C-alpha positions as semicolon CSV with decimal commas, in nm:
position;residue;x (nm);y (nm);z (nm)
1;X;0,028;2,788;-2,602
2;X;-0,269;2,568;-2,519
3;X;-0,296;2,500;-2,146
4;X;-0,246;2,141;-2,036
5;X;-0,575;1,969;-1,953
6;X;-0,546;1,786;-1,623
7;X;-0,895;1,637;-1,644
8;X;-0,793;1,313;-1,817
9;X;-0,516;1,237;-1,567
10;X;-0,743;1,334;-1,279
11;X;-1,006;1,096;-1,414
12;X;-0,750;0,815;-1,436
13;X;-0,649;0,868;-1,073
14;X;-1,012;0,855;-0,965
15;X;-1,093;0,555;-1,185
16;X;-0,804;0,357;-1,036
17;X;-0,960;0,394;-0,691
18;X;-1,271;0,195;-0,788
19;X;-1,099;-0,146;-0,826
20;X;-0,864;-0,068;-0,536
21;X;-1,167;-0,016;-0,312
22;X;-1,239;-0,391;-0,316
23;X;-0,895;-0,480;-0,177
24;X;-0,984;-0,438;0,194
25;X;-1,255;-0,704;0,155
26;X;-1,015;-0,931;-0,033
27;X;-0,740;-0,882;0,227
28;X;-0,976;-0,956;0,516
29;X;-1,112;-1,273;0,356
30;X;-0,767;-1,397;0,261
31;X;-0,613;-1,318;0,599
32;X;-0,893;-1,446;0,826
33;X;-0,907;-1,770;0,629
34;X;-0,542;-1,854;0,703
35;X;-0,438;-2,141;0,931
36;X;-0,319;-1,911;1,211
37;X;-0,655;-1,731;1,236
38;X;-0,992;-1,892;1,152
39;X;-0,848;-2,173;0,939
40;X;-1,132;-2,159;0,686
41;X;-1,003;-2,269;0,349
42;X;-1,311;-2,153;0,158
43;X;-1,273;-1,801;0,302
44;X;-0,905;-1,784;0,211
45;X;-0,984;-1,910;-0,140
46;X;-1,252;-1,643;-0,181
47;X;-1,005;-1,369;-0,089
48;X;-0,734;-1,518;-0,313
49;X;-0,980;-1,523;-0,604
50;X;-1,011;-1,145;-0,588
51;X;-0,634;-1,098;-0,596
52;X;-0,603;-1,356;-0,876
53;X;-0,848;-1,161;-1,091
54;X;-0,725;-0,807;-1,034
55;X;-0,687;-0,762;-1,408
56;X;-1,061;-0,809;-1,466
57;X;-1,137;-0,579;-1,173
58;X;-0,914;-0,310;-1,321
59;X;-1,078;-0,355;-1,663
60;X;-1,425;-0,315;-1,514
61;X;-1,351;-0,044;-1,257
62;X;-1,144;0,182;-1,482
63;X;-1,399;0,156;-1,764
64;X;-1,686;0,252;-1,533
65;X;-1,477;0,528;-1,375
66;X;-1,406;0,682;-1,715
67;X;-1,758;0,645;-1,856
68;X;-2,005;0,930;-1,844
69;X;-2,250;0,878;-1,558
70;X;-2,033;0,576;-1,461
71;X;-2,254;0,357;-1,676
72;X;-2,222;-0,018;-1,624
73;X;-2,226;-0,083;-2,001
74;X;-1,869;0,048;-2,006
75;X;-1,772;-0,209;-1,741
76;X;-1,912;-0,487;-1,960
77;X;-1,713;-0,350;-2,253
78;X;-1,400;-0,347;-2,036
79;X;-1,444;-0,716;-1,954
80;X;-1,498;-0,797;-2,324
81;X;-1,180;-0,607;-2,413
82;X;-0,987;-0,784;-2,137
83;X;-1,070;-1,132;-2,263
84;X;-1,006;-1,034;-2,625
85;X;-0,657;-0,908;-2,538
86;X;-0,563;-1,189;-2,300
87;X;-0,674;-1,473;-2,526
88;X;-0,566;-1,304;-2,849
89;X;-0,222;-1,220;-2,713
90;X;-0,183;-1,575;-2,580
91;X;-0,238;-1,715;-2,928
92;X;0,041;-1,492;-3,062
93;X;0,296;-1,531;-2,783
94;X;0,625;-1,678;-2,890
95;X;0,661;-2,007;-2,701
96;X;1,022;-2,121;-2,639
97;X;1,110;-2,400;-2,884
98;X;1,212;-2,643;-2,609
99;X;0,858;-2,655;-2,468
100;X;0,652;-2,587;-2,780
101;X;0,600;-2,956;-2,848
102;X;0,503;-3,039;-2,490
103;X;0,133;-2,957;-2,450
104;X;0,139;-2,942;-2,070
105;X;0,455;-2,731;-2,059
106;X;0,319;-2,498;-2,325
107;X;-0,010;-2,453;-2,138
108;X;0,179;-2,381;-1,815
109;X;0,396;-2,124;-1,992
110;X;0,093;-1,945;-2,142
111;X;-0,091;-1,946;-1,807
112;X;0,215;-1,800;-1,636
113;X;0,251;-1,520;-1,891
114;X;-0,125;-1,449;-1,885
115;X;-0,115;-1,402;-1,508
116;X;0,182;-1,167;-1,545
117;X;0,017;-0,951;-1,813
118;X;-0,324;-0,955;-1,640
119;X;-0,303;-0,617;-1,465
120;X;-0,146;-0,421;-1,755
121;X;-0,410;-0,568;-1,986
122;X;-0,683;-0,479;-1,738
123;X;-0,568;-0,117;-1,725
124;X;-0,545;-0,090;-2,104
125;X;-0,882;-0,254;-2,170
126;X;-1,051;-0,042;-1,903
127;X;-0,914;0,280;-2,049
128;X;-1,010;0,170;-2,401
129;X;-1,365;0,078;-2,301
130;X;-1,418;0,399;-2,104
131;X;-1,299;0,622;-2,387
132;X;-1,500;0,431;-2,648
133;X;-1,814;0,445;-2,432
134;X;-1,796;0,825;-2,417
135;X;-1,746;0,836;-2,792
136;X;-2,010;0,586;-2,907
137;X;-2,281;0,544;-2,641
138;X;-2,521;0,757;-2,848
139;X;-2,421;0,621;-3,191
140;X;-2,706;0,565;-3,438
141;X;-2,710;0,278;-3,685
142;X;-2,944;0,210;-3,980
143;X;-3,287;0,084;-3,876
144;X;-3,209;-0,276;-3,971
145;X;-2,909;-0,266;-3,730
146;X;-3,057;-0,027;-3,474
147;X;-3,078;-0,298;-3,209
148;X;-2,697;-0,287;-3,191
149;X;-2,680;0,092;-3,163
150;X;-2,627;0,314;-2,859
151;X;-2,476;0,147;-2,553
152;X;-2,495;-0,200;-2,710
153;X;-2,248;-0,084;-2,971
154;X;-1,980;-0,009;-2,711
155;X;-1,880;-0,371;-2,622
156;X;-1,879;-0,454;-2,995
157;X;-1,647;-0,171;-3,097
158;X;-1,434;-0,232;-2,786
159;X;-1,384;-0,594;-2,887
160;X;-1,266;-0,497;-3,234
161;X;-1,036;-0,220;-3,107
162;X;-0,889;-0,456;-2,849
163;X;-0,796;-0,695;-3,129
164;X;-0,531;-0,437;-3,211
165;X;-0,415;-0,437;-2,850
166;X;-0,411;-0,819;-2,854
167;X;-0,180;-0,816;-3,155
168;X;0,044;-0,556;-2,991
169;X;0,065;-0,745;-2,661
170;X;0,116;-1,077;-2,838
171;X;0,400;-0,949;-3,053
172;X;0,575;-0,739;-2,792
173;X;0,486;-0,890;-2,455
174;X;0,811;-1,078;-2,404
175;X;0,997;-0,750;-2,461
176;X;0,755;-0,561;-2,235
177;X;0,791;-0,830;-1,971
178;X;1,169;-0,799;-1,989
179;X;1,128;-0,421;-1,957
180;X;0,916;-0,461;-1,644
181;X;1,178;-0,696;-1,500
182;X;1,451;-0,440;-1,575
183;X;1,243;-0,164;-1,412
184;X;1,187;-0,379;-1,103
185;X;1,557;-0,462;-1,079
186;X;1,647;-0,095;-1,119
187;X;1,396;0,003;-0,852
188;X;1,527;-0,267;-0,618
189;X;1,889;-0,176;-0,695
190;X;1,819;0,188;-0,611
191;X;1,755;0,068;-0,256
192;X;1,704;0,338;0,003
193;X;1,739;0,619;-0,254
194;X;1,446;0,487;-0,457
195;X;1,237;0,434;-0,144
196;X;1,310;0,786;-0,022
197;X;1,205;0,952;-0,346
198;X;0,896;0,732;-0,369
199;X;0,789;0,837;-0,019
200;X;0,844;1,207;-0,089
201;X;0,673;1,193;-0,429
202;X;0,379;1,001;-0,285
203;X;0,304;1,277;-0,034
204;X;0,364;1,565;-0,276
205;X;0,126;1,421;-0,536
206;X;-0,156;1,411;-0,281
207;X;-0,199;1,781;-0,353
208;X;-0,315;1,698;-0,706
209;X;-0,476;1,361;-0,631
210;X;-0,237;1,183;-0,870
211;X;-0,061;0,974;-0,604
212;X;-0,286;0,678;-0,694
213;X;-0,111;0,647;-1,031
214;X;0,237;0,621;-0,875
215;X;0,106;0,382;-0,609
216;X;-0,039;0,150;-0,871
217;X;0,299;0,111;-1,040
218;X;0,476;-0,015;-0,727
219;X;0,179;-0,186;-0,561
220;X;0,060;-0,386;-0,864
221;X;0,342;-0,402;-1,123
222;X;0,675;-0,399;-0,937
223;X;0,856;-0,729;-0,888
224;X;0,742;-1,085;-0,941
225;X;0,648;-1,378;-0,714
226;X;0,590;-1,726;-0,855
227;X;0,304;-1,913;-0,692
228;X;0,177;-2,262;-0,776
229;X;-0,198;-2,283;-0,719
230;X;-0,405;-2,591;-0,807
231;X;-0,125;-2,710;-1,032
232;X;-0,109;-2,379;-1,223
233;X;0,199;-2,157;-1,201
234;X;0,104;-1,793;-1,146
235;X;0,326;-1,486;-1,143
236;X;0,209;-1,231;-0,886
237;X;0,332;-0,876;-0,945
238;X;0,327;-0,565;-0,730
239;X;0,439;-0,500;-0,372
240;X;0,088;-0,502;-0,225
241;X;-0,030;-0,799;-0,429
242;X;0,282;-1,005;-0,355
243;X;0,267;-0,932;0,019
244;X;-0,096;-1,043;0,035
245;X;-0,009;-1,369;-0,140
246;X;0,276;-1,451;0,098
247;X;0,593;-1,319;-0,071
248;X;0,840;-1,266;0,218
249;X;1,039;-1,011;0,015
250;X;0,739;-0,780;-0,039
251;X;0,633;-0,491;0,181
252;X;0,922;-0,245;0,143
253;X;0,701;0,009;-0,039
254;X;0,436;-0,005;0,234
255;X;0,623;-0,046;0,563
256;X;0,745;0,315;0,571
257;X;0,392;0,453;0,578
258;X;0,305;0,294;0,914
259;X;0,525;0,517;1,140
260;X;0,394;0,828;0,961
261;X;0,025;0,744;0,953
262;X;-0,009;0,573;1,292
263;X;0,226;0,794;1,492
264;X;0,363;1,096;1,305
265;X;0,042;1,261;1,189
266;X;-0,144;1,207;1,520
267;X;0,155;1,383;1,684
268;X;0,113;1,666;1,434
269;X;-0,250;1,695;1,542
270;X;-0,139;1,716;1,906
271;X;0,113;1,988;1,820
272;X;-0,149;2,191;1,633
273;X;-0,388;2,154;1,929
274;X;-0,128;2,255;2,190
275;X;-0,033;2,566;1,992
276;X;-0,383;2,677;1,898
277;X;-0,499;3,000;2,060
278;X;-0,648;2,934;2,402
279;X;-0,988;3,067;2,292
280;X;-0,992;2,825;1,995
281;X;-0,866;2,504;2,152
282;X;-1,206;2,369;2,245
283;X;-1,337;2,438;1,895
284;X;-1,050;2,262;1,714
285;X;-0,977;1,993;1,974
286;X;-1,258;1,758;1,876
287;X;-1,180;1,795;1,506
288;X;-0,809;1,728;1,551
289;X;-0,879;1,429;1,777
290;X;-1,112;1,281;1,517
291;X;-0,857;1,327;1,239
292;X;-0,579;1,175;1,454
293;X;-0,788;0,866;1,538
294;X;-0,883;0,822;1,172
295;X;-0,517;0,829;1,068
296;X;-0,411;0,593;1,351
297;X;-0,684;0,334;1,301
298;X;-0,741;0,334;0,925
299;X;-0,444;0,513;0,768
300;X;-0,667;0,776;0,605
301;X;-0,453;1,086;0,642
302;X;-0,577;1,343;0,389
303;X;-0,796;1,526;0,646
304;X;-0,488;1,584;0,863
305;X;-0,263;1,675;0,571
306;X;-0,506;1,926;0,425
307;X;-0,537;2,083;0,769
308;X;-0,185;2,226;0,729
309;X;-0,099;2,172;0,360
310;X;-0,202;2,523;0,255
311;X;-0,213;2,697;0,591
312;X;0,149;2,604;0,664
313;X;0,333;2,477;0,352
314;X;0,671;2,445;0,531
315;X;0,515;2,183;0,758
316;X;0,396;1,986;0,459
317;X;0,744;1,993;0,306
318;X;0,880;1,855;0,635
319;X;0,606;1,589;0,634
320;X;0,698;1,477;0,279
321;X;1,069;1,447;0,366
322;X;0,991;1,258;0,688
323;X;0,779;1,013;0,490
324;X;1,074;0,943;0,259
325;X;1,301;0,899;0,560
326;X;1,056;0,655;0,718
327;X;1,064;0,439;0,403
328;X;1,444;0,428;0,430
329;X;1,455;0,358;0,806
330;X;1,208;0,069;0,791
331;X;1,397;-0,087;0,499
332;X;1,733;-0,054;0,674
333;X;1,583;-0,232;0,976
334;X;1,456;-0,512;0,753
335;X;1,090;-0,445;0,836
336;X;0,835;-0,574;0,586
337;X;0,478;-0,460;0,653
338;X;0,181;-0,458;0,418
339;X;-0,180;-0,354;0,400
340;X;-0,496;-0,412;0,201
341;X;-0,617;-0,053;0,227
342;X;-0,378;0,175;0,415
343;X;-0,115;0,180;0,688
344;X;-0,337;0,197;0,997
345;X;-0,372;-0,009;1,313
346;X;-0,638;-0,235;1,160
347;X;-0,411;-0,349;0,877
348;X;-0,113;-0,375;1,114
349;X;-0,297;-0,612;1,349
350;X;-0,447;-0,824;1,071
351;X;-0,115;-0,870;0,891
352;X;0,106;-0,887;1,201
353;X;0,186;-1,260;1,184
354;X;0,276;-1,254;0,813
355;X;0,500;-0,948;0,845
356;X;0,876;-0,938;0,895
357;X;1,000;-0,785;1,223
358;X;0,668;-0,604;1,284
359;X;0,745;-0,520;1,648
360;X;1,011;-0,272;1,535
361;X;0,727;-0,045;1,429
362;X;0,666;0,040;1,795
363;X;1,004;0,202;1,876
364;X;1,026;0,362;1,531
365;X;0,669;0,488;1,571
366;X;0,744;0,631;1,915
367;X;1,048;0,811;1,774
368;X;0,841;0,946;1,486
369;X;0,574;1,068;1,728
370;X;0,840;1,268;1,914
371;X;1,004;1,399;1,595
372;X;0,675;1,516;1,444
373;X;0,559;1,678;1,767
374;X;0,888;1,862;1,826
375;X;0,940;1,978;1,466
376;X;0,579;2,092;1,423
377;X;0,581;2,269;1,760
378;X;0,910;2,449;1,689
379;X;0,808;2,556;1,339
380;X;0,462;2,674;1,446
381;X;0,610;2,891;1,722
382;X;0,922;3,014;1,543
383;X;0,752;3,105;1,214
384;X;0,412;3,188;1,366
385;X;0,235;2,953;1,122
386;X;-0,141;2,982;1,086
387;X;-0,240;2,621;1,159
388;X;-0,587;2,524;1,285
389;X;-0,690;2,745;1,575
390;X;-0,416;3,001;1,503
391;X;-0,576;3,182;1,208
392;X;-0,537;3,520;1,377
393;X;-0,174;3,441;1,465
394;X;-0,059;3,402;1,106
395;X;0,245;3,602;0,990
396;X;0,167;3,969;1,017
397;X;-0,065;3,922;1,312
398;X;-0,016;3,886;1,688
399;X;-0,041;3,557;1,868
400;X;-0,230;3,716;2,159
401;X;-0,489;3,888;1,941
402;X;-0,853;3,781;1,970
403;X;-0,962;3,489;1,752
404;X;-1,070;3,570;1,400
405;X;-1,448;3,592;1,361
406;X;-1,608;3,282;1,216
407;X;-1,783;3,319;0,879
408;X;-2,146;3,411;0,914
409;X;-2,411;3,323;0,656
410;X;-2,767;3,455;0,682
411;X;-2,914;3,126;0,558
412;X;-2,669;2,896;0,739
413;X;-2,837;2,746;1,046
414;X;-2,516;2,650;1,221
415;X;-2,367;2,329;1,360
416;X;-2,704;2,183;1,455
417;X;-2,793;2,121;1,093
418;X;-2,459;1,972;1,002
419;X;-2,553;1,643;1,166
420;X;-2,832;1,608;0,911
421;X;-2,678;1,483;0,590
422;X;-2,955;1,615;0,367
423;X;-2,926;1,969;0,504
424;X;-2,548;1,957;0,485
425;X;-2,561;1,847;0,121
426;X;-2,796;2,132;0,033
427;X;-2,558;2,387;0,184
428;X;-2,262;2,215;0,020
429;X;-2,437;2,248;-0,315
430;X;-2,483;2,621;-0,260
431;X;-2,118;2,661;-0,155
432;X;-2,017;2,496;-0,481
433;X;-2,198;2,757;-0,684
434;X;-2,534;2,582;-0,710
435;X;-2,662;2,319;-0,951
436;X;-2,596;2,544;-1,250
437;X;-2,222;2,544;-1,173
438;X;-2,176;2,167;-1,142
439;X;-2,102;1,964;-1,454
440;X;-2,024;1,632;-1,282
441;X;-1,984;1,502;-0,927
442;X;-1,761;1,209;-0,833
443;X;-1,559;1,099;-0,533
444;X;-1,257;0,889;-0,444
445;X;-1,154;0,769;-0,098
446;X;-1,150;1,105;0,083
447;X;-1,234;1,382;-0,163
448;X;-1,504;1,508;-0,394
449;X;-1,382;1,532;-0,754
450;X;-1,590;1,789;-0,938
451;X;-1,612;1,931;-1,287
452;X;-1,745;2,287;-1,264
453;X;-1,814;2,575;-1,496
454;X;-1,642;2,825;-1,267
455;X;-1,407;2,721;-0,987
456;X;-1,289;3,074;-0,908
457;X;-1,559;3,325;-0,815
458;X;-1,848;3,075;-0,788
459;X;-1,690;2,866;-0,508
460;X;-1,747;2,980;-0,149
461;X;-1,436;2,854;0,030
462;X;-1,539;2,984;0,374
463;X;-1,872;2,808;0,355
464;X;-1,704;2,484;0,241
465;X;-1,474;2,492;0,545
466;X;-1,767;2,569;0,773
467;X;-1,937;2,259;0,631
468;X;-1,642;2,037;0,720
469;X;-1,408;2,059;0,420
470;X;-1,048;2,011;0,529
471;X;-0,919;2,173;0,211
472;X;-0,971;2,203;-0,162
473;X;-0,755;2,220;-0,473
474;X;-0,813;2,354;-0,825
475;X;-0,611;2,137;-1,071
476;X;-0,740;2,340;-1,366
477;X;-1,003;2,601;-1,453
478;X;-1,289;2,349;-1,461
479;X;-1,177;2,107;-1,188
480;X;-1,223;2,123;-0,812
481;X;-1,135;1,872;-0,542
482;X;-1,282;1,908;-0,192
483;X;-1,126;1,699;0,086
484;X;-1,397;1,572;0,321
485;X;-1,247;1,255;0,465
486;X;-1,419;0,911;0,453
487;X;-1,762;1,074;0,406
488;X;-1,672;1,199;0,055
489;X;-1,849;0,919;-0,135
490;X;-2,168;0,961;0,069
491;X;-2,165;1,335;0,009
492;X;-2,114;1,278;-0,366
493;X;-2,423;1,055;-0,377
494;X;-2,629;1,313;-0,187
495;X;-2,515;1,592;-0,419
496;X;-2,607;1,385;-0,725
497;X;-2,948;1,317;-0,571
498;X;-3,001;1,690;-0,515
499;X;-2,898;1,761;-0,874
500;X;-3,150;1,505;-0,997
501;X;-3,423;1,659;-0,783
502;X;-3,331;2,005;-0,908
503;X;-3,368;1,884;-1,264
504;X;-3,701;1,713;-1,199
505;X;-3,861;1,994;-0,999
506;X;-4,127;2,183;-1,188
507;X;-4,071;2,554;-1,245
508;X;-4,328;2,825;-1,303
509;X;-4,325;2,962;-1,655
510;X;-4,191;3,315;-1,690
511;X;-4,197;3,555;-1,983
512;X;-3,841;3,438;-2,059
513;X;-3,949;3,072;-2,068
514;X;-4,056;2,961;-2,415
515;X;-4,402;2,802;-2,451
516;X;-4,236;2,509;-2,626
517;X;-3,981;2,373;-2,371
518;X;-3,765;2,252;-2,661
519;X;-3,771;2,570;-2,868
520;X;-3,410;2,657;-2,782
521;X;-3,273;2,303;-2,779
522;X;-3,075;2,133;-3,050
523;X;-3,134;1,763;-3,111
524;X;-3,346;1,504;-3,284
525;X;-3,697;1,634;-3,367
526;X;-3,851;1,289;-3,330
527;X;-3,713;1,256;-2,975
528;X;-3,852;1,601;-2,884
529;X;-4,191;1,515;-3,027
530;X;-4,194;1,186;-2,839
531;X;-4,112;1,359;-2,510
532;X;-4,407;1,595;-2,565
533;X;-4,631;1,296;-2,644
534;X;-4,517;1,139;-2,318
535;X;-4,653;1,434;-2,120
536;X;-4,345;1,654;-2,135
537;X;-4,009;1,625;-1,958
538;X;-4,164;1,690;-1,616
539;X;-4,369;1,372;-1,652
540;X;-4,066;1,148;-1,711
541;X;-3,904;0,988;-1,407
542;X;-3,673;0,744;-1,587
543;X;-3,615;0,626;-1,943
544;X;-3,459;0,295;-2,041
545;X;-3,486;0,034;-2,315
546;X;-3,494;-0,342;-2,343
547;X;-3,442;-0,506;-2,683
548;X;-3,741;-0,367;-2,876
549;X;-3,928;-0,145;-2,631
550;X;-3,891;0,169;-2,425
551;X;-3,942;0,112;-2,052
552;X;-4,053;0,431;-1,881
553;X;-4,134;0,544;-1,531
554;X;-4,377;0,835;-1,542
555;X;-4,557;1,048;-1,288
556;X;-4,889;1,006;-1,466
557;X;-4,949;0,771;-1,758
558;X;-5,296;0,919;-1,824
559;X;-5,129;1,222;-1,987
560;X;-4,979;1,007;-2,261
561;X;-5,082;1,091;-2,618
562;X;-5,108;0,741;-2,766
563;X;-5,222;0,859;-3,108
564;X;-4,918;1,085;-3,140
565;X;-4,686;0,806;-3,022
566;X;-4,823;0,574;-3,291
567;X;-4,765;0,844;-3,551
568;X;-4,405;0,858;-3,432
569;X;-4,354;0,484;-3,486
570;X;-4,489;0,305;-3,178
571;X;-4,614;-0,044;-3,265
572;X;-4,785;-0,089;-2,932
573;X;-4,823;0,059;-2,582
574;X;-4,841;-0,131;-2,250
575;X;-4,929;0,018;-1,910
576;X;-4,816;-0,228;-1,637
577;X;-4,925;0,012;-1,361
578;X;-5,009;0,378;-1,301
579;X;-4,645;0,482;-1,299
580;X;-4,507;0,260;-1,575
581;X;-4,526;0,263;-1,952
582;X;-4,375;0,040;-2,221
583;X;-4,365;0,143;-2,587
584;X;-4,286;-0,117;-2,851
585;X;-4,061;0,046;-3,114
586;X;-3,863;-0,242;-3,261
587;X;-3,481;-0,248;-3,282
588;X;-3,455;0,134;-3,267
589;X;-3,572;0,137;-2,903
590;X;-3,226;0,175;-2,750
591;X;-3,133;0,462;-2,983
592;X;-3,461;0,644;-2,916
593;X;-3,411;0,592;-2,541
594;X;-3,068;0,757;-2,561
595;X;-3,208;1,046;-2,769
596;X;-3,489;1,108;-2,519
597;X;-3,244;1,115;-2,226
598;X;-3,028;1,365;-2,413
599;X;-3,328;1,590;-2,481
600;X;-3,446;1,576;-2,120
601;X;-3,095;1,646;-1,993
602;X;-3,065;1,948;-2,222
603;X;-3,401;2,073;-2,097
604;X;-3,280;2,040;-1,737
605;X;-2,966;2,239;-1,814
606;X;-3,176;2,507;-1,981
607;X;-3,397;2,533;-1,673
608;X;-3,095;2,547;-1,443
609;X;-2,956;2,832;-1,650
610;X;-3,285;3,020;-1,630
611;X;-3,307;2,970;-1,254
612;X;-2,954;3,105;-1,222
613;X;-3,050;3,419;-1,418
614;X;-3,360;3,480;-1,208
615;X;-3,167;3,424;-0,885
């Protein structure tokens, strides 16, 4: 039986984080602009505008997150698809007969339904645009239509495909809307049972990185809050969205995280510190303190959770159950708390005045601090769990044995280098199996999300931990996630920069290297010939196109073979400066640009493979 491919679901979870990342800014603007804080109406309106247009943000962010190289053309296609579906579906919606003849009432009804379907439409259009980008961004059209080929074709085909979605939404939306209402009522009717299972499931799915998908259902689709704004009736959906817009009934699916993130997990860090081996306490103390403060202030908890998730699975099971219990306790006490990013002190303070019974967090939090500390301490001692600083006291060992030796690498300069991001990235790249092992590098809030050729023998787990990784998971044979904390996105950018530099660096020819750098490559012969006429792949810094011409950045434009370029179809050549070149090709420019990038990328992969063999 064919193994299930997790990559698509993993990609969805990561893509959903891109639009969610703007919510802290929106929440801050909206909250600080309120009457009880700065009383700046324009600031509050700016924050509200972001929440009012979450559908467009989802369409753009998900499309870019799904697209290869996260290309912005996919985001444009997502926006096109969004408007096609929203407006097309609105024209097909069945308007109740009693208001069909009243223009104002009909317009209000359509605006209300459009606001309600905004986020589902955004998700669908973003997914559609991302998938279509990966399928058609290199498409070639006949010469007389070549201007519309390549990436320009993606918004066009997305618009036509989304016509089908518009018809589907228009014909079925009232039934879908009723289904969402039924789901919300069922979720609300489940009360504490539903909250408990949501809390447990949320923590368990962190292991795979799929918790974002579950969160998006309750944070952006659950429930409904009617809001009249500038004379227009809007329907705000989702626990997070409704809380931010002032719904007093919202916050049940967020309040339970505050006792765990602000108090419980810092207590777990204290317990792990107190029960670390005496010789290791100084080494792990600073790390655990940093993780505890991060959880308390910002609500980012993955560094703490991965510190014991695999080293002591029973503790993680306890943590998941306690999270579910916290959701129940806060709901039974009638506490409604919300956040724009996560359940940390910053969000608690900002949203204090708009919360319901927020002071009850303090006694519940104190109780949770004690419960976490006692349970973690008892379990660590009784079952001799190998948490941070107790590696040599794991089951089968002795708690009073000397600390386990730290991994030693001949080329690893030690903690001094780790403060330098460039050096750390270089060692991280080596621990991940080198450039030849990495297919793609992305990041979400706290973890690197990698596609690799080999995530088993090529990955150096000890080196990753020495470089600051709190943990890593392997969802499938070609996927790897490395938990780094808030620095994950910065590390992803540095790794991509190193990969680019690896590809651009010149290599000395060897007997195994063919004289023609394209001899072993498949692809368009014209694109290969054009690359050679441009001085070879080493001479190309960047390749792009604008309407009818290639726009190139080159290392040296004196090595350009103009005669050969004209033979290959160039109508003219412009040299704006020593490092720039523009080649007039007509409407085929975008297609040729895409072909050249594909050829250069294939050449880079060939060189990486050869370097791996020689190493």
